[in-house]
Coordinates of C-alpha atoms and ligand atoms in Angstrom, one line a residue:
M1 CA -17.8 -63.6 55.0
R2 CA -16.1 -66.0 52.3
Y3 CA -14.1 -64.6 49.5
I4 CA -13.4 -67.1 46.9
I5 CA -9.9 -66.9 45.4
I6 CA -9.2 -69.6 42.1
I7 CA -5.5 -69.9 41.9
L8 CA -3.4 -71.9 39.1
L9 CA -0.2 -72.4 40.4
T10 CA 3.3 -73.7 38.3
M11 CA 5.9 -74.2 40.2
M12 CA 9.1 -72.8 38.7
I13 CA 11.8 -74.9 38.5
S14 CA 14.6 -74.4 40.9
A15 CA 18.1 -73.8 39.9
G16 CA 20.1 -76.8 39.8
Q17 CA 17.2 -78.9 38.5
E18 CA 17.6 -80.0 34.6
L19 CA 15.2 -78.2 32.2
F20 CA 12.7 -80.1 30.8
A21 CA 12.5 -82.1 34.1
Q22 CA 9.2 -83.5 35.2
S23 CA 8.2 -80.6 38.0
P24 CA 8.1 -81.8 41.7
D25 CA 4.4 -82.0 43.2
I26 CA 3.2 -79.3 45.0
V27 CA 2.4 -80.4 48.5
Q28 CA 1.5 -77.5 50.7
L29 CA -0.3 -73.9 49.7
E30 CA -0.6 -70.8 52.2
Y31 CA -2.1 -67.4 52.1
F32 CA -2.3 -64.5 54.2
F33 CA -3.2 -61.0 54.5
D34 CA -1.0 -57.9 54.1
S35 CA 1.9 -58.7 56.2
D36 CA 4.1 -61.7 55.6
P37 CA 4.0 -64.1 58.8
G38 CA 7.4 -66.1 57.1
F39 CA 7.0 -69.3 55.2
G40 CA 4.9 -71.9 56.4
N41 CA 3.3 -69.4 59.2
G42 CA 0.4 -68.6 56.7
T43 CA -3.2 -69.7 56.5
S44 CA -2.6 -73.3 54.8
V45 CA -5.3 -74.3 52.3
P46 CA -5.9 -78.0 51.8
V47 CA -4.2 -79.3 48.4
T48 CA -3.5 -82.7 46.7
A49 CA 0.1 -83.2 45.6
D50 CA 0.2 -82.4 42.3
S51 CA 2.9 -80.7 39.7
I52 CA -0.1 -78.6 38.6
T53 CA -2.8 -77.4 41.6
D54 CA -5.8 -76.5 40.2
T55 CA -8.0 -75.7 43.2
T56 CA -10.5 -73.5 44.5
F57 CA -11.0 -72.4 48.0
D58 CA -12.6 -70.0 51.0
I59 CA -10.3 -67.5 52.5
D60 CA -11.3 -66.8 56.1
V61 CA -11.4 -62.9 56.6
S62 CA -13.1 -62.9 60.2
G63 CA -10.0 -61.4 62.1
L64 CA -9.5 -58.7 59.5
S65 CA -10.1 -55.3 60.5
P66 CA -12.0 -52.6 58.6
G67 CA -10.9 -51.6 55.2
F68 CA -8.8 -52.7 52.1
H69 CA -6.8 -55.7 52.5
T70 CA -4.3 -57.4 50.1
V71 CA -4.3 -61.2 50.0
Y72 CA -1.0 -62.8 49.5
F73 CA -0.4 -66.6 47.9
R74 CA 2.2 -69.2 48.1
A75 CA 2.7 -73.0 47.0
K76 CA 5.6 -75.2 48.5
D77 CA 6.8 -78.4 46.5
A78 CA 7.8 -82.2 47.4
N79 CA 11.2 -80.6 47.5
G80 CA 10.7 -78.1 50.3
I81 CA 11.3 -75.2 47.9
W82 CA 8.3 -72.4 48.0
S83 CA 7.2 -70.5 45.2
L84 CA 7.3 -67.0 44.7
T85 CA 4.7 -65.1 46.8
H86 CA 1.9 -64.1 44.6
Y87 CA -0.8 -61.2 45.6
S88 CA -4.3 -61.3 44.3
T89 CA -5.3 -57.7 42.2
Q90 CA -8.4 -57.7 43.6
K91 CA -8.3 -56.4 47.2
V92 CA -10.5 -57.4 49.8
F93 CA -12.6 -54.4 51.7
I94 CA -14.0 -55.2 55.1
E95 CA -16.5 -52.8 56.1
G96 CA -16.2 -51.0 59.7
A97 CA -17.2 -53.1 62.5
A98 CA -19.6 -50.9 64.3
F99 CA -21.8 -50.3 60.9
A100 CA -24.7 -52.2 60.6
P101 CA -25.1 -53.2 56.9
G102 CA -27.2 -51.5 54.9
I103 CA -27.8 -48.6 57.4
I104 CA -26.2 -44.9 56.3
S105 CA -24.8 -43.3 59.3
D106 CA -26.1 -40.0 60.3
I107 CA -23.7 -36.6 59.3
T108 CA -22.9 -35.1 62.4
A109 CA -20.2 -32.7 61.3
I110 CA -19.6 -30.6 58.1
E111 CA -16.0 -28.3 58.0
Y112 CA -14.8 -26.2 55.6
Y113 CA -11.3 -24.4 55.4
F114 CA -9.5 -22.3 52.5
D115 CA -6.8 -23.6 50.1
I116 CA -4.5 -25.2 52.2
D117 CA -5.9 -28.6 53.9
P118 CA -5.3 -28.2 58.0
G119 CA -6.3 -31.6 59.0
F120 CA -9.2 -33.3 59.4
G121 CA -11.3 -31.8 62.3
N122 CA -9.2 -28.7 62.1
G123 CA -11.2 -26.6 59.5
T124 CA -13.9 -24.3 60.2
P125 CA -16.7 -26.1 61.8
I126 CA -20.2 -25.6 60.4
A127 CA -23.4 -26.0 62.5
V128 CA -25.1 -29.3 61.4
T129 CA -28.5 -30.9 62.7
A130 CA -27.6 -34.4 62.4
G131 CA -29.3 -36.4 59.8
T132 CA -28.1 -38.7 56.6
I133 CA -29.0 -36.2 54.5
T134 CA -27.8 -32.8 54.9
D135 CA -28.7 -29.7 52.9
T136 CA -27.9 -26.8 54.7
D137 CA -27.0 -23.2 53.6
F138 CA -24.1 -21.4 56.0
D139 CA -22.3 -18.3 55.4
I140 CA -18.4 -18.9 55.1
D141 CA -15.8 -16.0 57.0
V142 CA -13.7 -14.9 54.7
S143 CA -12.6 -12.0 57.1
G144 CA -8.8 -13.7 57.2
L145 CA -8.2 -14.4 54.1
S146 CA -5.5 -12.1 52.0
P147 CA -6.5 -10.4 48.8
G148 CA -7.0 -12.2 45.6
F149 CA -8.6 -15.8 44.5
H150 CA -8.9 -18.4 47.1
I151 CA -10.6 -22.2 47.2
A152 CA -13.3 -23.1 49.5
Y153 CA -13.4 -26.9 50.5
F154 CA -15.7 -29.0 52.3
R155 CA -16.0 -32.2 54.2
A156 CA -18.6 -33.9 56.5
K157 CA -18.1 -36.5 58.9
D158 CA -20.6 -39.1 60.1
A159 CA -21.9 -41.0 63.2
H160 CA -19.0 -43.4 63.5
G161 CA -16.2 -40.2 62.9
T162 CA -15.8 -41.1 59.4
W163 CA -15.4 -38.1 57.1
S164 CA -16.0 -38.3 53.4
L165 CA -14.0 -37.4 50.8
T166 CA -13.0 -33.4 50.6
H167 CA -15.0 -31.4 48.1
Y168 CA -14.2 -28.0 46.6
S169 CA -16.0 -25.1 45.2
M170 CA -15.6 -24.5 41.7
Q171 CA -16.5 -21.0 42.1
K172 CA -13.7 -19.5 43.4
V173 CA -13.3 -16.9 46.4
F174 CA -12.2 -13.2 45.5
I175 CA -11.3 -10.7 47.8
E176 CA -10.5 -7.0 47.3
G177 CA -7.4 -5.2 48.0
A178 CA -7.2 -4.6 51.7
A179 CA -7.5 -0.9 51.5
S180 CA -10.4 -1.1 49.4
V181 CA -13.7 0.1 50.5
P182 CA -16.3 -2.3 50.3
G183 CA -18.7 -1.5 47.0
I184 CA -16.7 1.5 45.7
I185 CA -14.8 0.7 43.0
S186 CA -11.7 2.5 42.8
D187 CA -10.2 4.5 40.2
I188 CA -8.0 3.0 37.3
T189 CA -4.8 4.8 37.6
A190 CA -2.6 2.9 35.1
I191 CA -2.5 0.8 31.8
E192 CA 0.0 -1.3 30.9
Y193 CA 0.8 -3.6 28.2
Y194 CA 3.6 -6.1 27.1
F195 CA 3.8 -8.4 24.9
D196 CA 4.3 -12.5 24.8
T197 CA 6.1 -12.6 28.3
D198 CA 5.0 -10.8 31.3
P199 CA 7.6 -8.9 32.9
G200 CA 5.8 -8.3 36.3
F201 CA 3.7 -6.0 37.2
G202 CA 4.6 -2.6 37.0
N203 CA 6.9 -3.5 34.7
G204 CA 5.3 -3.6 31.2
T205 CA 5.0 -0.3 28.9
P206 CA 2.8 2.6 30.1
V207 CA -0.2 4.0 28.6
A208 CA -1.3 7.4 29.3
V209 CA -4.6 7.2 31.0
T210 CA -6.8 10.0 32.9
S211 CA -8.1 8.9 36.5
G212 CA -11.4 7.0 36.4
T213 CA -13.7 4.2 37.0
I214 CA -14.4 3.2 33.6
T215 CA -11.6 4.0 31.4
D216 CA -12.3 4.0 27.2
T217 CA -9.1 4.7 25.6
D218 CA -7.4 4.3 22.3
F219 CA -3.8 4.1 22.4
D220 CA -0.9 2.9 20.6
I221 CA 1.1 0.1 21.1
D222 CA 5.0 0.4 20.1
V223 CA 5.9 -2.9 18.3
S224 CA 9.4 -1.3 16.9
G225 CA 11.3 -3.9 19.2
L226 CA 9.5 -6.6 18.1
S227 CA 10.8 -9.6 16.2
P228 CA 9.6 -10.7 13.2
G229 CA 6.6 -13.5 13.4
F230 CA 3.5 -13.6 15.5
H231 CA 3.4 -11.7 19.1
T232 CA 0.5 -11.5 21.8
A233 CA -0.2 -8.2 23.4
Y234 CA -1.4 -8.3 26.9
F235 CA -3.0 -5.6 28.7
R236 CA -3.6 -4.8 32.3
T237 CA -5.2 -1.8 34.5
K238 CA -4.1 -0.4 38.0
D239 CA -6.3 1.3 40.5
A240 CA -5.9 3.7 42.9
D241 CA -5.5 1.2 45.6
G242 CA -2.8 -0.3 43.8
K243 CA -4.5 -3.0 42.6
W244 CA -4.0 -4.9 39.3
S245 CA -6.4 -5.9 37.2
L246 CA -6.5 -9.5 35.8
T247 CA -4.0 -9.2 32.8
H248 CA -6.0 -9.7 29.4
Y249 CA -4.9 -10.3 26.1
S250 CA -5.5 -9.1 22.8
K251 CA -7.4 -12.4 20.4
T252 CA -5.9 -10.8 17.3
K253 CA -2.4 -11.7 17.0
L254 CA 0.2 -9.1 15.9
F255 CA 2.1 -10.1 13.1
I256 CA 5.4 -8.6 12.7
P257 CA 6.7 -9.4 8.9
E258 CA 10.4 -10.1 8.2
P259 CA 12.4 -7.2 6.9
P260 CA 13.4 -6.6 3.6
V261 CA 15.8 -9.2 2.3
G262 CA 18.8 -7.6 0.4
P263 CA 21.6 -5.4 0.5
T264 CA 20.4 -1.6 2.6
T265 CA 22.3 0.5 0.2
Y266 CA 22.8 -0.5 -3.9
P267 CA 26.0 -0.7 -5.5
D268 CA 26.0 3.0 -7.8
I269 CA 24.9 3.4 -11.0
V270 CA 28.0 3.5 -13.3
S271 CA 26.3 3.9 -16.8
M272 CA 23.1 4.1 -18.9
E273 CA 22.3 4.2 -22.2
Y274 CA 18.8 4.2 -24.3
F275 CA 17.3 2.6 -26.9
I276 CA 14.7 3.0 -29.9
D277 CA 12.9 -0.4 -30.1
P278 CA 16.2 -2.4 -28.8
D279 CA 18.7 -4.9 -29.5
A280 CA 18.8 -5.2 -25.7
T281 CA 22.2 -5.8 -25.1
F282 CA 24.3 -3.6 -23.1
G283 CA 26.8 -1.7 -25.4
N284 CA 24.7 -1.6 -28.2
G285 CA 22.1 1.5 -26.7
V286 CA 23.3 5.3 -27.1
T287 CA 25.5 6.0 -24.0
I288 CA 23.8 8.5 -21.4
S289 CA 26.7 10.8 -19.7
L290 CA 26.1 10.6 -16.5
T291 CA 28.2 11.0 -12.7
S292 CA 28.2 7.9 -11.0
G293 CA 25.6 7.6 -8.1
Q294 CA 22.9 5.8 -6.4
V295 CA 20.3 8.1 -8.0
I296 CA 20.9 9.6 -11.0
D297 CA 18.6 12.4 -12.2
T298 CA 19.1 13.5 -16.0
T299 CA 17.1 14.7 -18.4
V300 CA 18.3 13.3 -21.9
E301 CA 17.9 14.2 -25.6
I302 CA 16.7 11.8 -27.2
D303 CA 17.9 11.3 -31.1
V304 CA 15.2 10.4 -33.2
S305 CA 17.2 11.1 -36.6
G306 CA 16.8 8.2 -38.8
V307 CA 14.1 6.9 -37.0
T308 CA 11.3 5.7 -39.0
T309 CA 7.6 7.6 -38.7
G310 CA 5.3 5.6 -36.3
Y311 CA 5.6 4.7 -32.8
H312 CA 8.9 3.5 -30.9
D313 CA 9.8 2.8 -27.8
I314 CA 12.3 3.9 -25.4
Y315 CA 14.2 1.5 -23.0
L316 CA 16.8 2.4 -21.1
S317 CA 19.4 0.2 -19.3
I318 CA 21.2 0.9 -16.6
K319 CA 24.4 -0.6 -15.5
D320 CA 25.8 -0.6 -11.9
A321 CA 29.1 -1.0 -10.3
N322 CA 28.7 -4.6 -9.6
N323 CA 28.2 -4.7 -14.0
S324 CA 24.6 -5.6 -13.2
S325 CA 22.2 -4.6 -15.7
S326 CA 18.6 -3.9 -16.0
L327 CA 16.4 -2.7 -19.1
F328 CA 13.2 -0.3 -18.1
H329 CA 10.7 1.0 -20.4
V330 CA 10.7 4.4 -20.4
S331 CA 8.1 5.6 -22.7
S332 CA 6.6 5.3 -26.3
F333 CA 6.7 8.2 -28.8
E334 CA 5.6 8.8 -32.1
V335 CA 7.7 10.0 -35.0
S336 CA 5.3 11.5 -37.2
E337 CA 5.6 14.1 -40.2
V338 CA 3.4 16.4 -42.4
S339 CA 3.3 16.1 -45.7
L340 CA 1.4 19.2 -47.6
K341 CA 1.0 20.5 -50.6
A342 CA -0.6 23.9 -51.8
L343 CA 0.3 26.5 -54.7
L344 CA 0.7 30.0 -54.8
E345 CA -1.1 31.8 -57.4
G346 CA 1.5 34.2 -57.7
P347 CA 4.2 32.6 -59.0
Y348 CA 2.2 29.9 -60.6
N349 CA 3.1 30.2 -64.4
G350 CA 0.6 27.0 -65.3
T351 CA 2.6 24.4 -64.6
E352 CA 4.9 24.6 -61.3
M353 CA 5.8 27.9 -59.5
S354 CA 8.5 30.4 -60.4
T355 CA 11.7 30.4 -58.4
T356 CA 12.7 33.5 -59.5
L357 CA 13.7 35.1 -56.0
N358 CA 15.6 31.7 -55.0
V359 CA 17.6 32.3 -57.8
V360 CA 18.6 36.1 -57.8
G361 CA 19.2 35.4 -54.0
D362 CA 16.2 37.6 -53.2
L363 CA 15.0 34.9 -50.1
P364 CA 15.9 35.7 -46.7
L365 CA 17.8 33.1 -44.7
S366 CA 15.5 33.7 -41.8
Q367 CA 12.1 33.0 -41.7
P368 CA 10.5 36.3 -42.3
F369 CA 7.2 36.1 -39.9
N370 CA 8.5 37.8 -37.0
V371 CA 6.5 40.7 -37.9
A372 CA 2.6 41.7 -37.7
P373 CA 0.3 40.3 -38.5
W374 CA 2.6 36.8 -38.1
N375 CA 4.7 38.0 -35.4
Y376 CA 6.1 34.2 -35.6
Q377 CA 9.3 34.4 -33.1
G378 CA 10.3 31.0 -34.6
T379 CA 14.3 30.6 -35.1
E380 CA 14.1 28.8 -38.1
S381 CA 17.2 29.9 -40.5
V382 CA 19.3 28.4 -42.6
T383 CA 22.9 29.4 -44.1
S384 CA 21.8 29.1 -47.6
I385 CA 18.4 28.4 -49.3
P386 CA 19.0 24.5 -49.7
N387 CA 18.1 23.8 -53.2
N388 CA 16.9 25.9 -56.5
D389 CA 13.5 24.4 -56.3
V390 CA 12.9 26.5 -53.0
V391 CA 9.9 29.1 -54.3
D392 CA 9.6 31.3 -50.5
W393 CA 9.4 30.6 -46.9
V394 CA 5.4 29.8 -45.6
L395 CA 4.3 29.7 -42.0
L396 CA 2.6 26.5 -40.9
E397 CA -0.3 26.1 -38.4
T398 CA -1.7 22.9 -36.8
R399 CA -4.8 23.7 -34.9
N400 CA -6.6 20.9 -32.6
A401 CA -10.2 21.6 -33.0
N402 CA -13.6 19.6 -33.3
N403 CA -14.7 21.3 -36.6
A404 CA -12.5 23.5 -39.5
A405 CA -15.4 26.5 -38.5
S406 CA -14.0 26.6 -34.9
A407 CA -10.2 25.7 -35.9
N408 CA -9.6 30.1 -35.2
E409 CA -6.3 31.1 -33.5
L410 CA -7.1 30.2 -30.4
T411 CA -6.7 26.6 -31.1
V412 CA -3.6 26.5 -33.0
S413 CA -1.3 23.6 -31.2
S414 CA 2.3 24.2 -33.6
R415 CA 3.3 27.1 -35.6
F416 CA 6.8 26.2 -37.6
A417 CA 8.3 27.7 -40.5
A418 CA 9.1 25.3 -43.9
F419 CA 10.1 26.1 -47.5
M420 CA 7.6 25.6 -50.2
L421 CA 9.0 23.7 -53.5
K422 CA 8.2 24.9 -56.7
D423 CA 5.7 21.8 -56.8
G424 CA 3.9 23.0 -54.3
S425 CA 5.5 20.4 -51.7
I426 CA 6.4 22.0 -48.6
T427 CA 9.5 20.2 -46.9
G428 CA 12.0 21.1 -43.5
L429 CA 14.7 23.7 -43.9
D430 CA 16.9 21.1 -45.9
G431 CA 14.8 21.4 -49.1
T432 CA 14.0 17.7 -49.1
S433 CA 13.1 16.2 -46.0
P434 CA 9.2 15.9 -44.6
L435 CA 8.4 18.4 -42.1
P436 CA 8.9 16.8 -38.4
F437 CA 5.4 17.1 -37.0
N438 CA 6.3 17.7 -32.9
T439 CA 2.5 18.0 -32.0
H440 CA 1.4 15.4 -29.9
D441 CA -2.2 15.8 -30.5
S442 CA -2.8 12.8 -32.7
V443 CA -6.6 14.0 -33.3
N444 CA -8.0 17.2 -34.8
N445 CA -5.5 18.1 -36.4
Y446 CA -6.2 20.9 -38.9
V447 CA -3.6 22.9 -40.7
V448 CA -3.4 26.4 -41.8
I449 CA -0.5 27.5 -44.4
H450 CA 0.5 31.5 -44.2
H451 CA 1.9 32.6 -47.0
R452 CA 3.3 36.8 -46.8
N453 CA 1.7 38.4 -49.6
H454 CA -1.3 35.4 -50.8
L455 CA -4.7 34.6 -48.4
G456 CA -4.2 32.0 -45.8
V457 CA -5.8 28.6 -46.0
L458 CA -7.1 26.6 -43.7
S459 CA -7.9 22.6 -44.4
A460 CA -11.6 22.1 -44.8
Q461 CA -11.1 19.0 -43.1
E462 CA -8.2 17.1 -40.8
M463 CA -5.0 16.5 -41.9
G464 CA -5.3 12.5 -43.3
Y465 CA -2.9 10.1 -40.8
S466 CA -0.7 7.1 -42.1
N467 CA 2.0 5.5 -40.5
G468 CA 3.2 8.2 -39.1
V469 CA 2.6 10.7 -41.4
Y470 CA 0.0 13.6 -41.7
S471 CA -1.0 15.0 -45.0
Y472 CA -3.1 17.1 -46.6
D473 CA -3.4 18.6 -50.5
F474 CA -5.0 21.8 -50.8
T475 CA -4.2 21.8 -54.9
S476 CA -6.9 18.9 -55.8
A477 CA -10.2 21.2 -55.0
A478 CA -10.9 24.9 -54.1
E479 CA -13.0 23.2 -51.3
K480 CA -10.1 21.9 -49.9
A481 CA -9.6 25.1 -48.1
Y482 CA -12.0 25.4 -45.6
D483 CA -14.7 28.2 -46.6
T484 CA -13.6 27.2 -50.4
V485 CA -10.8 30.0 -50.4
Q486 CA -8.6 29.5 -53.5
K487 CA -8.1 30.5 -56.8
D488 CA -9.1 28.5 -59.6
L489 CA -5.2 28.2 -61.5
G490 CA -6.6 25.7 -64.2
S491 CA -5.5 22.4 -65.7
G492 CA -7.2 21.0 -62.2
V493 CA -5.3 22.7 -59.5
F494 CA -5.9 25.6 -57.1
G495 CA -4.0 28.1 -55.1
M496 CA -3.9 30.4 -52.6
Y497 CA -4.9 34.0 -53.9
A498 CA -2.1 36.6 -54.3
G499 CA -2.6 40.0 -53.5
N500 CA -2.3 40.3 -49.7
A501 CA 0.7 42.8 -49.5
N502 CA 0.1 43.1 -45.5
G503 CA -0.6 39.5 -44.9
D504 CA -4.2 40.3 -43.0
G505 CA -6.9 38.2 -43.8
A506 CA -8.2 40.2 -47.1
I507 CA -7.3 41.7 -50.2
G508 CA -8.0 45.1 -49.9
L509 CA -7.0 48.8 -50.2
S510 CA -4.5 48.8 -47.9
D511 CA -2.7 45.8 -49.9
K512 CA -3.1 48.4 -53.0
T513 CA -1.6 51.0 -50.8
L514 CA 1.4 49.2 -49.9
W515 CA 1.7 48.3 -53.6
Q516 CA 1.7 52.0 -54.6
S517 CA 4.8 52.5 -51.4
Q518 CA 6.8 49.9 -53.3
A519 CA 5.7 50.3 -56.7
G520 CA 9.4 50.3 -58.6
N521 CA 11.3 48.6 -56.1
A522 CA 13.3 44.9 -56.4
G523 CA 14.5 42.6 -54.1
Y524 CA 12.2 40.7 -51.2
Q525 CA 8.9 43.1 -51.7
S526 CA 5.6 41.9 -50.3
A527 CA 3.7 43.9 -53.0
D528 CA 6.0 41.6 -55.5
F529 CA 2.6 39.4 -56.1
D530 CA 3.9 37.5 -58.8
M531 CA 7.3 37.1 -57.1
N532 CA 9.6 37.8 -60.1
G533 CA 11.3 40.3 -57.7
Q534 CA 9.9 43.6 -59.0
V535 CA 7.2 45.5 -57.9
D536 CA 5.4 46.6 -61.3
N537 CA 1.8 47.1 -62.5
S538 CA 1.3 43.6 -63.2
D539 CA 1.4 43.0 -59.4
K540 CA -1.1 45.3 -59.1
N541 CA -3.3 44.9 -61.9
L542 CA -3.0 41.0 -62.6
L543 CA -3.5 39.6 -59.4
W544 CA -4.1 42.6 -57.2
Q545 CA -6.9 44.0 -59.1
S546 CA -8.7 40.9 -59.7
N547 CA -8.5 39.5 -56.6
Y548 CA -10.0 42.4 -54.6
G549 CA -12.2 41.9 -51.8
K550 CA -11.5 38.3 -51.6
E551 CA -11.5 37.4 -48.0
S552 CA -9.5 34.2 -45.8
G553 CA -11.5 31.4 -45.1
V554 CA -9.0 30.9 -42.0
P555 CA -11.2 31.7 -38.7
V556 CA -10.6 34.2 -36.7
F557 CA -11.7 34.3 -32.7
T558 CA -14.7 36.8 -32.5
P559 CA -15.6 37.9 -28.9
F560 CA -18.8 38.2 -28.1
Ligands
CA1 CA1 -4.5 42.6 -46.9
CA2 CA1 6.5 41.1 -59.6

């Protein structure tokens, strides 16, 4: 066999020689295998003396043992200096001496072992029929193996005594626990879990489990000790033999959020004020008295005097002990008024109503409707009648109904006493301001006006609404009162019928009876229909008699 090696050698300049000087000629070339026999003792290669040698030569491998060998080369120059020894990266492979080239030897032995190589020939032998190809099934003996996973390794030897590479089975051998009865699955007696890092078998957090070969159980895992971020939960079970299962993990990671940032305690709230449609600068609102604390639970009366009619917003500004303030929108509200106008037939003189009872001081200072049939318990009262235009008290009701016909007493949404002035306008207790309207119903607002000795009237339509003002004028038409129950007072004005001494829904004989009992009396008398301070014949003859039989149009609930 010949190996052909091509080499190119350039002698390196030896120490002491001048740089760039002409290199001395190469005069000798030798090679050897594997072990250096010493300079000049290698196998010599013929070479023509030159400073650069480019030569092709055969190497003699006849004396080499089977296997891989490394070839080394070196050259000597005319000064007797040897070059560095080079080696070929291409190794020389010599087949086994006894081999007949091209003939594959028979496989004569197979052995296997588990996990740890006992050395060639020391594995467990398998019976084999000699042949160049061995296809054989065999049992492997696992009787000596400890519980757990094991890897089986295999190798074969040929007729020349050469071992194959060692192979291993990808399929691992699993040996159950020593106490197991083969074929019988032990009960699961414990489940445990842990997060992220294995604390060791038996050191996880235990889960209550009912013994059984199959355990299908839901359980809570305690994440209270976990740091923020993602965590993996691991689970495993233990059987009655004390063997632990493989450790499984949940593919769904747990995410523990960062705890909220900020102080766990807050500075006390030290002051509050409210604003209506605010100029939101703290200090410009209305101060709310409070005791400093973390939580303020208080009820505040909002002063809306001077607030224009219409919708408004209430804001609350809160300041804490650190002098930080916050503005909150609390709610919206409407300041509304009722602007009503009606006339009483009795005191009406063709132009306006008489104020005689007021002038002579007969008007009571508290609302007079706290008796039957009104039984209104309102506390409206004044220290004095506010002005000379006041004619008398009236009782107002707002009624929230789908239509006037169904606006009976069960639909009353608010009641309040007020003053009627001589021009028919109705005011609050100051005698000038429109009535504040406290009902929160913004639709279906009908209104009723009661008077102590006239027939009450119900608005035939809902009150009109504009910019917070609910208004209704009964005086412009008889039909402005529901059921057209108003008297024509001439000159295009209409008013409530007089003659109803007992204040009920009709002018009848009982009213005359009351007149009879009061006839001749002076003062604030229910039968003084013309309200001149005297109960006399003109009250009966001019008013009661002409209106006898009239009934109020104000609907009354009628149970069926
Ligand atoms: Ca009556
Ligand atoms: Ca009278």
